[in-house]
Amino acid sequence: RGLRSASHAAARSRRTRAMRRVAAFASQALGRASGAASCHRSRRWLGTQRIRNPPTADDAGAGTGRPPRVGVPRDLPSTPPPFEPDTALEPCSAADRETMFRQIVKRRAYPVGCASRCRHGYPRAFLHAPMHAPKPPNKAGAEEVTPSCPEAAGARAEHAIGWLTCPLLNEAIDALEKKGGIDDLAAVVAADPRLRSALRRAHVTAADARRWLLSRTAWPEALRSD
């Protein structure tokens, strides 16, 4: 019994130290992000590189790669999203898209919604189309690629639909990961039933979000019958 008590006390001590490290890293990250006025003035929020031939406002669903591809769908459904009720998800404006493309400098990106704006009004995270396909030639930017289009044969699934793009938060998270923060956070989650349940819900929500984004298109039925 004494050995078990000592073992339990040691385990609690390790969890406490892990929670303190995670809390410290999170506090530092939030402090840097919330006090980033000088960073904002120097326009670091835009990133340090420029994308060649970024998509225009008239071609909202297009990515930045060549040959050109478009997201499926091109915008958010009108039905409620499968997220927590307080999730502030909104359509991407042309300015939001420009900000994101300059922050991530990614060849393929198909944003349809944005969330969690910082104190300066810029989105910290974006929701992306779950699929992308070759852009139909000589068609208006608002037209969707459907399963009956010739371009449907080139449709591909996007591996991730939620992207954090704020450079300050990404920098803080990189530092956290390099210091073993992922293992510390995993230990905290493993020790808390509520956090374990929340993580399971998050995994389910990721799949539900893909279905929701495709809900008003003909793709779900086409994918089921394929």
mmCIF file of N, CA, C and O in Angstrom, residues 75-76 89-93 96 112-114 117:
data_model
loop_
_atom_site.group_PDB
_atom_site.id
_atom_site.type_symbol
_atom_site.label_atom_id
_atom_site.label_comp_id
_atom_site.label_asym_id
_atom_site.label_seq_id
_atom_site.Cartn_x
_atom_site.Cartn_y
_atom_site.Cartn_z
ATOM 1 N N ASP A 75 -17.700 27.738 -51.335
ATOM 2 C CA ASP A 75 -18.052 28.611 -50.205
ATOM 3 C C ASP A 75 -18.755 27.789 -49.129
ATOM 4 O O ASP A 75 -18.967 26.585 -49.275
ATOM 5 N N LEU A 76 -19.146 28.433 -48.037
ATOM 6 C CA LEU A 76 -19.753 27.741 -46.903
ATOM 7 C C LEU A 76 -21.212 27.389 -47.183
ATOM 8 O O LEU A 76 -21.925 28.154 -47.830
ATOM 9 N N LEU A 89 -17.590 31.302 -36.968
ATOM 10 C CA LEU A 89 -17.180 30.981 -38.334
ATOM 11 C C LEU A 89 -17.889 31.912 -39.303
ATOM 12 O O LEU A 89 -19.094 32.139 -39.192
ATOM 13 N N GLU A 90 -17.152 32.459 -40.253
ATOM 14 C CA GLU A 90 -17.725 33.396 -41.203
ATOM 15 C C GLU A 90 -17.094 33.191 -42.571
ATOM 16 O O GLU A 90 -15.992 32.633 -42.681
ATOM 17 N N PRO A 91 -17.774 33.600 -43.637
ATOM 18 C CA PRO A 91 -17.198 33.472 -44.985
ATOM 19 C C PRO A 91 -15.925 34.300 -45.122
ATOM 20 O O PRO A 91 -15.733 35.298 -44.438
ATOM 21 N N CYS A 92 -15.068 33.887 -46.040
ATOM 22 C CA CYS A 92 -13.829 34.627 -46.306
ATOM 23 C C CYS A 92 -14.107 35.787 -47.247
ATOM 24 O O CYS A 92 -14.709 35.605 -48.304
ATOM 25 N N SER A 93 -13.638 36.956 -46.869
ATOM 26 C CA SER A 93 -13.669 38.086 -47.792
ATOM 27 C C SER A 93 -12.414 38.034 -48.667
ATOM 28 O O SER A 93 -11.493 37.253 -48.419
ATOM 29 N N ASP A 96 -9.501 38.720 -46.486
ATOM 30 C CA ASP A 96 -9.138 37.577 -45.653
ATOM 31 C C ASP A 96 -8.309 36.573 -46.445
ATOM 32 O O ASP A 96 -7.300 36.050 -45.962
ATOM 33 N N VAL A 112 -12.572 28.516 -47.391
ATOM 34 C CA VAL A 112 -13.989 28.829 -47.574
ATOM 35 C C VAL A 112 -14.555 29.594 -46.381
ATOM 36 O O VAL A 112 -15.603 30.224 -46.493
ATOM 37 N N GLY A 113 -13.895 29.526 -45.224
ATOM 38 C CA GLY A 113 -14.366 30.227 -44.037
ATOM 39 C C GLY A 113 -13.205 30.603 -43.144
ATOM 40 O O GLY A 113 -12.116 30.045 -43.261
ATOM 41 N N CYS A 114 -13.428 31.566 -42.252
ATOM 42 C CA CYS A 114 -12.377 31.966 -41.323
ATOM 43 C C CYS A 114 -12.978 32.160 -39.940
ATOM 44 O O CYS A 114 -14.187 32.319 -39.779
ATOM 45 N N ARG A 117 -10.782 35.902 -34.988
ATOM 46 C CA ARG A 117 -10.005 37.073 -35.395
ATOM 47 C C ARG A 117 -9.190 37.618 -34.220
ATOM 48 O O ARG A 117 -9.631 37.590 -33.074
#
